[in-house]
Coordinates of C-alpha atoms in Angstrom, one line a residue:
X570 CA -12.7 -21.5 -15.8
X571 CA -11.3 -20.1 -18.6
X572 CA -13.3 -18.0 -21.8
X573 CA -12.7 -21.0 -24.1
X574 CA -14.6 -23.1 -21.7
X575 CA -17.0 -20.9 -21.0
X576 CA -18.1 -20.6 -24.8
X577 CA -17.7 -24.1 -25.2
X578 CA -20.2 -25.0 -22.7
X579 CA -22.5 -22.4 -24.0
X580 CA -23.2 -24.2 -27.0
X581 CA -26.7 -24.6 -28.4
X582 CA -28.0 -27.4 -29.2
X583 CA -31.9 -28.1 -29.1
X584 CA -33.4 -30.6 -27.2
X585 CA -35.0 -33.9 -28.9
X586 CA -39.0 -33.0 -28.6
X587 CA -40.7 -36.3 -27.3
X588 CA -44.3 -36.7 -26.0
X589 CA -43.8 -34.8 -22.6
X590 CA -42.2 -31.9 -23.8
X591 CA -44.4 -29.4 -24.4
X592 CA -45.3 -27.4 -27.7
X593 CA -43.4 -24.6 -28.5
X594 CA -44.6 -21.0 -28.1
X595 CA -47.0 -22.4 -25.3
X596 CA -47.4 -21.0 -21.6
X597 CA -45.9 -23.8 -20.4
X598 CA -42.9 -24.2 -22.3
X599 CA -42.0 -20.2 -21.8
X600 CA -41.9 -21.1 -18.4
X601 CA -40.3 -24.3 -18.2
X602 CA -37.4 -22.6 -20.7
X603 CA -37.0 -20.0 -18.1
X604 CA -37.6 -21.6 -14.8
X605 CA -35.8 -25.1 -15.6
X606 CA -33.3 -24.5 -18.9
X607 CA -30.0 -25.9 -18.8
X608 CA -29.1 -22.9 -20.7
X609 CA -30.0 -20.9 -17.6
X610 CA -27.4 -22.5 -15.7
X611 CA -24.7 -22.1 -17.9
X612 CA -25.0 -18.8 -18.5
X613 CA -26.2 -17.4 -15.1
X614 CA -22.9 -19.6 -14.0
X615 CA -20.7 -17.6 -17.7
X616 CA -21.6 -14.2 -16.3
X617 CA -20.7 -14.7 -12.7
X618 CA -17.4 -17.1 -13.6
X619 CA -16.7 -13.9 -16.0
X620 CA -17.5 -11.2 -13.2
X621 CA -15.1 -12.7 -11.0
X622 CA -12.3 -13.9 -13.5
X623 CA -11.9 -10.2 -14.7
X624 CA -12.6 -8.0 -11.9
X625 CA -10.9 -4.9 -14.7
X626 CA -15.1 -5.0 -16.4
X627 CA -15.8 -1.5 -16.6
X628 CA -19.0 -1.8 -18.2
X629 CA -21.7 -3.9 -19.3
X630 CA -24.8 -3.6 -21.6
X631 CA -27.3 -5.2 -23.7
X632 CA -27.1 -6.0 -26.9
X633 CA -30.2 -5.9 -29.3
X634 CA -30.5 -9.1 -31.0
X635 CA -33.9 -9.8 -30.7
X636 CA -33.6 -13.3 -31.6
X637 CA -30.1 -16.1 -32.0
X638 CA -29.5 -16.1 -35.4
X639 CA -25.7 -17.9 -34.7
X640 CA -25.0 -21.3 -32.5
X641 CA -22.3 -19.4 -30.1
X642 CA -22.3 -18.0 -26.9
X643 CA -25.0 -15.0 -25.7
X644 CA -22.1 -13.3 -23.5
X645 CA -19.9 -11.0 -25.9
X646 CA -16.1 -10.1 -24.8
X647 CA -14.9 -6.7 -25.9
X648 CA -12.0 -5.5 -24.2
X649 CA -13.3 -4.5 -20.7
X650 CA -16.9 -4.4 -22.0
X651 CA -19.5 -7.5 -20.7
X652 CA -22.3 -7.8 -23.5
X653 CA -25.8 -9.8 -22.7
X654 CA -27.5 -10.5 -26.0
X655 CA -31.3 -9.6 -25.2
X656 CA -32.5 -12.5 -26.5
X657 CA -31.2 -14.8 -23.6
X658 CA -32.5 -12.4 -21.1
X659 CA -35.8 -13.5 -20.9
X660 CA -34.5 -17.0 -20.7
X661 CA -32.0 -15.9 -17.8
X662 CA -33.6 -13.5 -15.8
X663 CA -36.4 -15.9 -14.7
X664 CA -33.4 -19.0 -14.2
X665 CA -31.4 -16.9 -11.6
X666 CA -34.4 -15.7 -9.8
X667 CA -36.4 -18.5 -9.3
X668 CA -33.3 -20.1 -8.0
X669 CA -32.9 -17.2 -5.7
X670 CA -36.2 -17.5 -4.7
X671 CA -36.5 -21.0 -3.9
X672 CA -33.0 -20.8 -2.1
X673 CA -34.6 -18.1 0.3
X674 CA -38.0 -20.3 1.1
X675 CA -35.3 -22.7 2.2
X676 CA -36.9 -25.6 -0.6
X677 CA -33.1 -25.6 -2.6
X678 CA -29.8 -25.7 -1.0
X679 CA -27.2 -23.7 -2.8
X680 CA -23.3 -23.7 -2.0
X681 CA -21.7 -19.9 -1.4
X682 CA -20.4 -19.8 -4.8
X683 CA -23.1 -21.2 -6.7
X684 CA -25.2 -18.2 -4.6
X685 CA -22.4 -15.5 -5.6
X686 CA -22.8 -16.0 -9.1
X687 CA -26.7 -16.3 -8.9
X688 CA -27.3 -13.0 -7.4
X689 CA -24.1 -11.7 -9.2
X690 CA -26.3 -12.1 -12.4
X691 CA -29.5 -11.1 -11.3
X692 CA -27.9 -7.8 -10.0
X693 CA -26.0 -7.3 -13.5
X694 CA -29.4 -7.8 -15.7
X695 CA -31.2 -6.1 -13.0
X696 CA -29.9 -4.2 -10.0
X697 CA -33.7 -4.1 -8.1
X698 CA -34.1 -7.0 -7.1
X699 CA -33.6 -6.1 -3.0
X700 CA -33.5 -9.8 -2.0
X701 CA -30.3 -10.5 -3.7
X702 CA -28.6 -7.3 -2.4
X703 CA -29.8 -8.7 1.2
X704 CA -28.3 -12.0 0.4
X705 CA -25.4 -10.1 -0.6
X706 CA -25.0 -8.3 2.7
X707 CA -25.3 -11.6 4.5
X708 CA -22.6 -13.5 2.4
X709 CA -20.7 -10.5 3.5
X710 CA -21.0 -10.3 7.2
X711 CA -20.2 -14.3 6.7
X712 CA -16.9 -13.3 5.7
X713 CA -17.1 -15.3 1.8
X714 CA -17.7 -11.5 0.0
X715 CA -15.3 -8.5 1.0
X716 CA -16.8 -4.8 0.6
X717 CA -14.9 -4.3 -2.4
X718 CA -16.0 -6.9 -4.5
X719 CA -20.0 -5.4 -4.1
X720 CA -18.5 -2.2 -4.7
X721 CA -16.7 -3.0 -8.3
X722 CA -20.2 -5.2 -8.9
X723 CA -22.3 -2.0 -7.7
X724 CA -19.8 0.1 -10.2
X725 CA -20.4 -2.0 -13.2
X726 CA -24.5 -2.3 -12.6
X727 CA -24.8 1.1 -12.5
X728 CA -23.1 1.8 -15.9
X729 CA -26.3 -0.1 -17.4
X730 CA -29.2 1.3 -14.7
X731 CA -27.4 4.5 -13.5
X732 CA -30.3 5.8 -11.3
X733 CA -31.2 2.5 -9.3
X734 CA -32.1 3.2 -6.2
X735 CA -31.3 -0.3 -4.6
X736 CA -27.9 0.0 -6.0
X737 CA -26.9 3.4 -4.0
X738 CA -29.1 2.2 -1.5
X739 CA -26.4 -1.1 -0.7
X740 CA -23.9 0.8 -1.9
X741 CA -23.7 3.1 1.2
X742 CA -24.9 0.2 3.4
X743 CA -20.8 -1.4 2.3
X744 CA -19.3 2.0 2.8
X745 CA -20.6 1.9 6.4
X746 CA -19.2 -1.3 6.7
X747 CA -15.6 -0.1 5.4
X748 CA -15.8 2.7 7.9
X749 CA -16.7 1.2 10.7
X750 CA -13.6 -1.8 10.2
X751 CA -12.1 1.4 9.8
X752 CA -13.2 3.0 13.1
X753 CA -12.3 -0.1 15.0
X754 CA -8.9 -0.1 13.8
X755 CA -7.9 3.2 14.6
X756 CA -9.4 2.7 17.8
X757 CA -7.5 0.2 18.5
X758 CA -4.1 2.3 17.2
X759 CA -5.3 5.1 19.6
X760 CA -5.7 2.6 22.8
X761 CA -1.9 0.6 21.8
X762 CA -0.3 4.7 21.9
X763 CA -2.3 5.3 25.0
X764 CA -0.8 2.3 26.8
X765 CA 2.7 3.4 25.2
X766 CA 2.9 7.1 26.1
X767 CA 6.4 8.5 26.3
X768 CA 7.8 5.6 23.6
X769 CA 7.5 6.4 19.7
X770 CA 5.3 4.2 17.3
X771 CA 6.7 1.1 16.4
X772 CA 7.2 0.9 12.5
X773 CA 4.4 -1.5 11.9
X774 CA 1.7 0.6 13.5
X775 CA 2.5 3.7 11.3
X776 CA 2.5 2.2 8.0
X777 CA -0.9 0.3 9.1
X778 CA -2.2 3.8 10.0
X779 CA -0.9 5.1 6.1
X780 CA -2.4 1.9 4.6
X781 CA -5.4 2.6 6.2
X782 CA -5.5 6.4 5.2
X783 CA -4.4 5.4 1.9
X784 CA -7.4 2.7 1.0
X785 CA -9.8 5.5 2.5
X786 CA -8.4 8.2 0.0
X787 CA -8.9 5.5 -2.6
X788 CA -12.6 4.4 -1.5
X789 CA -13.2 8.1 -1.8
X790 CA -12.1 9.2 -4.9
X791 CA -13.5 6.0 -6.6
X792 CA -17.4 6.7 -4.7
X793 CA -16.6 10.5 -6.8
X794 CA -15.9 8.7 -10.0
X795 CA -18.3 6.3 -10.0
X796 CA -21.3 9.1 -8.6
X797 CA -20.0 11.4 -11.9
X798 CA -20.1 8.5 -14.2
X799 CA -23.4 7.8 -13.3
X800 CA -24.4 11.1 -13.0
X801 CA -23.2 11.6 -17.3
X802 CA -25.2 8.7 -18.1
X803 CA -28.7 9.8 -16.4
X804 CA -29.2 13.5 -16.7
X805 CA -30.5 14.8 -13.3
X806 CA -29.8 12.0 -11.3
X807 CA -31.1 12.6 -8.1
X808 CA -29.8 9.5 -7.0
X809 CA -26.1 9.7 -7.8
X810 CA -25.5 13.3 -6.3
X811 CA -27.6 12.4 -3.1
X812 CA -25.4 9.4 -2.4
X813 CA -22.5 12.5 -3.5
X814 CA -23.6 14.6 -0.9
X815 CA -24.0 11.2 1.6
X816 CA -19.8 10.4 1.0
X817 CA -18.7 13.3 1.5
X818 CA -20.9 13.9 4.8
X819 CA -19.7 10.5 6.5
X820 CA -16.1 10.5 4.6
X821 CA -14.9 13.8 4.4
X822 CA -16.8 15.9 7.0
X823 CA -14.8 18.8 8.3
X824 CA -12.2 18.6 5.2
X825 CA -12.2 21.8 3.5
X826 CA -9.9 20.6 1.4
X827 CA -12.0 17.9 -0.5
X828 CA -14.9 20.2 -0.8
X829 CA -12.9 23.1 -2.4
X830 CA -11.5 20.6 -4.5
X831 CA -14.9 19.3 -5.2
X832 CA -16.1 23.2 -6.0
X833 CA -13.3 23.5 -8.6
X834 CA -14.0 20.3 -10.2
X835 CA -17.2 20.7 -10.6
X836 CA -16.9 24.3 -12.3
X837 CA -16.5 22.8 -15.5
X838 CA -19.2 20.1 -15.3
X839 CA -21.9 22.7 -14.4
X840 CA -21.0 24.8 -17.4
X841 CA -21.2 22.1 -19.6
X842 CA -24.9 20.8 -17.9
X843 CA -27.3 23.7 -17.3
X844 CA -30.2 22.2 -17.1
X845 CA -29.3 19.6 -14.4
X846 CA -31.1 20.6 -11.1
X847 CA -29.0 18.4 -9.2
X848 CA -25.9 18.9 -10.5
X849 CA -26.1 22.5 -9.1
X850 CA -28.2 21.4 -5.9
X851 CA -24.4 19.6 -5.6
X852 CA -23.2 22.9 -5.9
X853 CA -25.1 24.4 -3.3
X854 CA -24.4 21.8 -0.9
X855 CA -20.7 22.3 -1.2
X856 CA -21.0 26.2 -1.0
X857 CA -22.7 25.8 2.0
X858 CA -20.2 23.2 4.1
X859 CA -17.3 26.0 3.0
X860 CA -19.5 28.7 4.3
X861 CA -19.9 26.9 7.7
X862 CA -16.1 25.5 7.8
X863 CA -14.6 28.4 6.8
X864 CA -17.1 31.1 9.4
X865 CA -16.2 29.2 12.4
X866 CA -13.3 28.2 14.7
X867 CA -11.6 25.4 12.9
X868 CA -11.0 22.3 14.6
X869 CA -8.5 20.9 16.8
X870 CA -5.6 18.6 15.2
X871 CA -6.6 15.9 17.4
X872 CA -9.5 14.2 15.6
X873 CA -13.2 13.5 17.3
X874 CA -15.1 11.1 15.1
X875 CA -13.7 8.4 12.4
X876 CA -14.8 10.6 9.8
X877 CA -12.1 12.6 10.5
X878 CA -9.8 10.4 11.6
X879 CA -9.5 8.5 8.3
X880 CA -9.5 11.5 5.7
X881 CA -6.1 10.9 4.1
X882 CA -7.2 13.5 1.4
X883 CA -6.4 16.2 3.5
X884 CA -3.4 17.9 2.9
X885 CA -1.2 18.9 6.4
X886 CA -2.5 22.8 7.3
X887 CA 0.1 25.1 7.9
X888 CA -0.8 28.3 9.3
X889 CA 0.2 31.7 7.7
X890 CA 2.6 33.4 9.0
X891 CA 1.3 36.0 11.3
X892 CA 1.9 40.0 10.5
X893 CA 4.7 40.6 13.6
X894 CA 7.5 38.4 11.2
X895 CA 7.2 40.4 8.7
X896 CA 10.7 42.1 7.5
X897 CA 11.6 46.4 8.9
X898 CA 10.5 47.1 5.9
X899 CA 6.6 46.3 5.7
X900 CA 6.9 44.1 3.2
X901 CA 6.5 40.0 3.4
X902 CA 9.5 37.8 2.6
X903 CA 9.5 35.8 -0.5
X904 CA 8.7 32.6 1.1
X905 CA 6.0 34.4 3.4
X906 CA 4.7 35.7 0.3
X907 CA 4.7 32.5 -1.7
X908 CA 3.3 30.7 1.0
X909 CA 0.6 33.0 1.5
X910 CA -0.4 33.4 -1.8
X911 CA -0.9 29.8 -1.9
X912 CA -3.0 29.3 1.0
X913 CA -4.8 32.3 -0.6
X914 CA -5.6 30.9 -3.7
X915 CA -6.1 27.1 -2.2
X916 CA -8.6 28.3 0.3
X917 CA -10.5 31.3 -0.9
X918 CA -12.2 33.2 2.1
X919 CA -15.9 33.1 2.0
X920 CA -16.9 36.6 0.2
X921 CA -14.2 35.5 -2.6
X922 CA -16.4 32.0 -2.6
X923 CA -19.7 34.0 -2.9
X924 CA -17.9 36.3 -5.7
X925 CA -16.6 33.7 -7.9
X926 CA -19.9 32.0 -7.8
X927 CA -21.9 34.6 -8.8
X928 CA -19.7 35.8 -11.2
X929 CA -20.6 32.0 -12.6
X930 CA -23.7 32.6 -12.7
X931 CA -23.4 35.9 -14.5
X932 CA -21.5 34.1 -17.2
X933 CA -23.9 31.2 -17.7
X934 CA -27.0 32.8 -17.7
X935 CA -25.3 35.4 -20.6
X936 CA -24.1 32.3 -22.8
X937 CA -27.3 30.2 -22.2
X938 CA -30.1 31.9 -21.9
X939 CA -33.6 31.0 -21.2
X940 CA -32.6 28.1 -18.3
X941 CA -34.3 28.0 -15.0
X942 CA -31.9 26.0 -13.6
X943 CA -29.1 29.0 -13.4
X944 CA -31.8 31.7 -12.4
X945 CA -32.7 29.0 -9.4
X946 CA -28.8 28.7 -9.1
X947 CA -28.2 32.4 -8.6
X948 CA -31.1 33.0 -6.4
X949 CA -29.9 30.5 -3.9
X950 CA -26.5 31.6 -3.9
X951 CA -27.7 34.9 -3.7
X952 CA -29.8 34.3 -0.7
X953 CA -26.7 32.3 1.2
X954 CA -24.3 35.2 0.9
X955 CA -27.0 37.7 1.8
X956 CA -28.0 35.3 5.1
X957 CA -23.9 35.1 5.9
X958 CA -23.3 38.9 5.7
X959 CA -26.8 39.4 8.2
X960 CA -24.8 37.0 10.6
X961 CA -21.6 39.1 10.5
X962 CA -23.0 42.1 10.5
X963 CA -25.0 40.7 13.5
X964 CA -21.8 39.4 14.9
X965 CA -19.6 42.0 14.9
X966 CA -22.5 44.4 16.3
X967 CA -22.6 42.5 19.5
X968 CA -19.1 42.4 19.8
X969 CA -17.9 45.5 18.8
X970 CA -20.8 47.4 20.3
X971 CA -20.8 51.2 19.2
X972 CA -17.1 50.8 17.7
X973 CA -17.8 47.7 15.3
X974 CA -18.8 48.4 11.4
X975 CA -21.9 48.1 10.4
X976 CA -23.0 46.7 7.1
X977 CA -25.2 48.1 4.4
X978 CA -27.0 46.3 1.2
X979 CA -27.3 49.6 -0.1
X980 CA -23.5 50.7 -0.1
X981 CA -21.5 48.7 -2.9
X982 CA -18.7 51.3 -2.9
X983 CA -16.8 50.8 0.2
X984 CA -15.6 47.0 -0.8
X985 CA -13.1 46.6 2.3
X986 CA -15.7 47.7 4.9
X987 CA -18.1 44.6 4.7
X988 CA -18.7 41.6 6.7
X989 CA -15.6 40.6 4.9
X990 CA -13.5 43.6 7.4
X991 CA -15.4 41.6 10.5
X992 CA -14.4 38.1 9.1
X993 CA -11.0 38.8 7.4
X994 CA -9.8 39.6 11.1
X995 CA -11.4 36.8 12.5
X996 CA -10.4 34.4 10.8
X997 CA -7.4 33.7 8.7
X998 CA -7.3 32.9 4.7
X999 CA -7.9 29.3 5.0
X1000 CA -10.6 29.8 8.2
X1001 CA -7.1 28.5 10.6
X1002 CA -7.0 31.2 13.1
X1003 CA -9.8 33.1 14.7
X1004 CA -10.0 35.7 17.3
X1005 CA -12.4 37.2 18.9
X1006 CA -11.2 40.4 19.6
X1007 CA -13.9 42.9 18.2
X1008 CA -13.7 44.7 14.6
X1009 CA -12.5 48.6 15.4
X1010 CA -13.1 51.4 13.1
X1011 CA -8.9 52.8 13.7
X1012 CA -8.5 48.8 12.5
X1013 CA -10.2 48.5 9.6
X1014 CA -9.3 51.9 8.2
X1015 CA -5.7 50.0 8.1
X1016 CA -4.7 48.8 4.2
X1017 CA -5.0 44.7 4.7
X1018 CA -1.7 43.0 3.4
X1019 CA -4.0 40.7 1.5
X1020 CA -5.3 43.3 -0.4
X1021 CA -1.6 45.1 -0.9
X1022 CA -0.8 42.1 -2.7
X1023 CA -3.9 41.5 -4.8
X1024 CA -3.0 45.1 -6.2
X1025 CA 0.5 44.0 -7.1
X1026 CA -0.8 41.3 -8.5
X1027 CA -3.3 43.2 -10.7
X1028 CA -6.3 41.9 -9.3
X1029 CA -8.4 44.2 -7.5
X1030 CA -10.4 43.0 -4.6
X1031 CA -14.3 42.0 -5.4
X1032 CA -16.8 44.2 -4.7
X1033 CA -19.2 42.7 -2.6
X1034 CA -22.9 41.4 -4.2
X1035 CA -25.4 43.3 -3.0
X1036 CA -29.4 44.2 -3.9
X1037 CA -28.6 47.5 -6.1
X1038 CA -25.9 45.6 -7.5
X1039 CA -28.3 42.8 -8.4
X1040 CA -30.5 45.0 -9.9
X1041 CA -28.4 46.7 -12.4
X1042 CA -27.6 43.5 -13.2
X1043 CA -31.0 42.3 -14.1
X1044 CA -31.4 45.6 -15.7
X1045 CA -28.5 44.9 -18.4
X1046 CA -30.1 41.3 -18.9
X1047 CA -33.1 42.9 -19.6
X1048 CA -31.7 45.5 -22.0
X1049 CA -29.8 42.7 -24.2
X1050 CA -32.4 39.8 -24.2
X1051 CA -34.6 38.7 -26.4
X1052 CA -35.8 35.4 -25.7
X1053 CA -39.3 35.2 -24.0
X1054 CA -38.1 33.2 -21.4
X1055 CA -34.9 34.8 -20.4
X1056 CA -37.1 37.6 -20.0
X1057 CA -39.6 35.5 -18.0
X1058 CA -36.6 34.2 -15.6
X1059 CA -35.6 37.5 -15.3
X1060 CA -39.0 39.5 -14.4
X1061 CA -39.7 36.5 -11.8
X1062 CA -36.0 36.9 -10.2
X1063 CA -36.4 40.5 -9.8
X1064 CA -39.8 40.1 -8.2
X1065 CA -38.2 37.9 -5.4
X1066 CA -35.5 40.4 -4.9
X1067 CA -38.2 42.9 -4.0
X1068 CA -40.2 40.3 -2.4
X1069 CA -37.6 38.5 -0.2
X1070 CA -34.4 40.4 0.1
X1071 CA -36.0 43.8 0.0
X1072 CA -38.5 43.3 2.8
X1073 CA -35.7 42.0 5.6
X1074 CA -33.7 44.3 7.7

């Protein structure tokens, strides 16, 4: 059905009043205009024929128009934007969902497509209705409605209602859907090489495999564009980052590449939202999976769950390459070099994470004062780096007995001889390699080649966060403000150094 028809259709033209219509501005007639209209139908039937004639909508919204002052059609065209003039809406929105209803009581039969452009409407003028997202769902495991299409519909109803809960709700209920087809067919890849061990892939199995990586790196990056879309529209929107924090557990778990490239990106939204809580609760999250990824023995090649096994985002990890190829001379060869200061600055070890985010911090609570979202921001941080450099310490204690290096809050002058000496030698820039050879004091008195480079670079090593440092920081604060509540944040952050970090060992 093409636009012309659509309009066409859409005419109005008002009905001859006899004896049994009923008077105008009555209870009765309300209802029967919005239960029994024609003009229901037609454009309950415009907005789904339009939804799935130009899947490229990237938008839709209401127009105010309180009443139709023009004999044409209530759906307005604009490029990729879907307009609803709100007049119709109260006409429309009681049409589609009596008809939903009465389709569910099993008193009116209604083909598959009629149904698809029914709830199709109802979701666009208002995404909380649960009954048509469960009708929905079963059109879908029916095989009429692919996981795609109620993503792009989920997409363009939350551009309208950005913090529906029903909408991220069935929104993750189709991306477990698209991940379990995809578990079953890399199962099934995994059982055809098992049977044909010895023999390579035939040609049509590895670019099934790269299709299938492929629509996964897709799926992903759309769920990040939609979730910050929303997440610009609604300030705070709890909803949006949770469902965030929910893809990138069950599509990206273990992939340290996507959440460092998920820290980056989001450097710049944070400093242009301060006050949103969840924004940098987002923040945290991610700060925490790279703490834990990048502190422990990384994971085999060969994948364990289908997480892992689908995340086509991941770039191939190639290893540094290890101190005995270095050249007679000490130094690294150019390639070495390069390479390594690559991995370096891709996958920054965990102190440089904890430095760069409090240095962050610093910055934003010095440009915007008086926001309790960045003094929250840099406690928590705060608190995770302390808790991480408790666990080396404890770590390389119990390894390293008597000969291991101990760490102290209280000594911010000695930047090499931290947790980062115990972890540095564990684990390799990108948290690769690991050993578990203790941390010896004849080691770590040795000049890392990291840090040899850093100099020749320019760019000292950072000096690790600690509680004096913290205070002379809040000390400087409190020397150059003078707004009541900066000075309020302030006062209250220092009181929980001295009440929570001071008091532990």
């Amino acid at each position: 059905m093409c636009l012309g028809q659509i309009v066409s259709q859409l005419q109005y033209h008002p009905p001859a009043e006899n004896a049994n219509t009923p008077e105008r501005g009555t209870v009765a007639s309300r209802r029967t205009a919005g239960r029994n209209n024609p003009l229901g139908a037609g454009w309950s039937t415009s907005v789904g024929s339009d939804y799935h004639l130009d899947p490229q909508r990237d938008e839709i919204g209401v127009i105010p128009c309180p009443e139709a002052r023009y004999n044409r059609s209530p759906i307005v065209l604009v490029e990729n934007k879907l307009g609803v003039e709100s007049w119709c809406v109260k006409f429309l929105l009681p049409y589609v969902h009596n008809k939903l209803l009465l389709f569910r009581q099993r008193k009116q039969w209604l083909d598959r497509e009629a149904l698809v452009d029914i709830t199709c409407t109802l979701l666009l003028l208002n995404p909380d209705f649960t009954t048509a997202w469960n009708v929905r769902k079963e059109l879908m495991q029916c095989g009429v409605l692919i996981p795609e299409k109620d993503l792009y519909l989920g997409k363009l109803a939350l551009t309208k209602f950005p913090k529906s809960p029903e909408t991220w709700i069935h929104r993750r209920w189709v991306l477990q859907q698209i991940l379990r087809q995809s578990c079953a067919v890399g199962h099934s890849g995994e059982q055809q090489q098992q049977q044909q061990q010895g023999e390579e892939a035939p040609p049509a199995d590895r670019e099934r495999s790269q299709q299938l990586s492929d629509h996964m790196a897709r799926t992903l990056h759309q769920e990040m564009k939609v979730c910050s879309d929303a997440a610009c529209r609604y300030p705070s929107n709890y909803n949006a980052w949770s469902h965030r924090i929910w893809v990138l557990q069950h599509m990206a778990k273990g992939n340290v590449k996507v959440f460092h490239d998920e820290l980056s990106s989001m450097r710049l939204w944070v400093s242009m939202h301060v006050s949103d809580h969840s924004g940098f609760h987002y923040r945290q999250f991610l700060l925490q999976e790279l703490t834990a990824e990048l502190s422990q023995t990384p994971p085999s090649t060969s994948t364990t769950t289908c997480s892992s096994h689908h995340q086509s985002s991941a770039a191939p990890s190639v290893s540094p390459p290890p101190n005995s190829h270095a050249q007679a001379n000490g130094e690294l060869s150019a390639a070495e070099a390069a390479g390594e200061e690559e991995g370096q600055l891709g996958f920054p070890t965990v102190p440089q994470l904890f430095h760069q985010e409090m240095e962050l911090c610093s910055d934003l609570i010095q440009s915007f004062p008086g926001h309790e979202t960045l003094w929250s921001h840099r406690r928590h941080v705060f608190y995770l780096w302390h808790q991480w450099r408790s666990e080396q310490q404890h770590h390389c204690s119990s390894k390293g007995s008597s000969n291991s290096v101990h760490l102290n809050d209280g000594d911010a002058t000695l930047p090499e001889v931290d947790a980062q000496s115990c972890a540095d030698r564990g684990d390799s820039v990108n948290g690769r390699g690991r050993t578990t050879e203790p941390m010896e004091v004849d080691r770590a008195s040795l000049p890392d080649p990291r840090d040899s480079k850093r100099l020749k670079r320019g760019v000292p090593p950072p000096a690790p966060h600690t509680l004096p440092s913290e205070h002379s920081f809040v000390r400087g604060v409190l020397d150059r403000c003078s707004n009541t509540e900066q000075r309020h944040f302030v006062l209250a952050y220092k009181k929980w150094l001295d009440t929570v970090i001071g008091q532990q060992p």
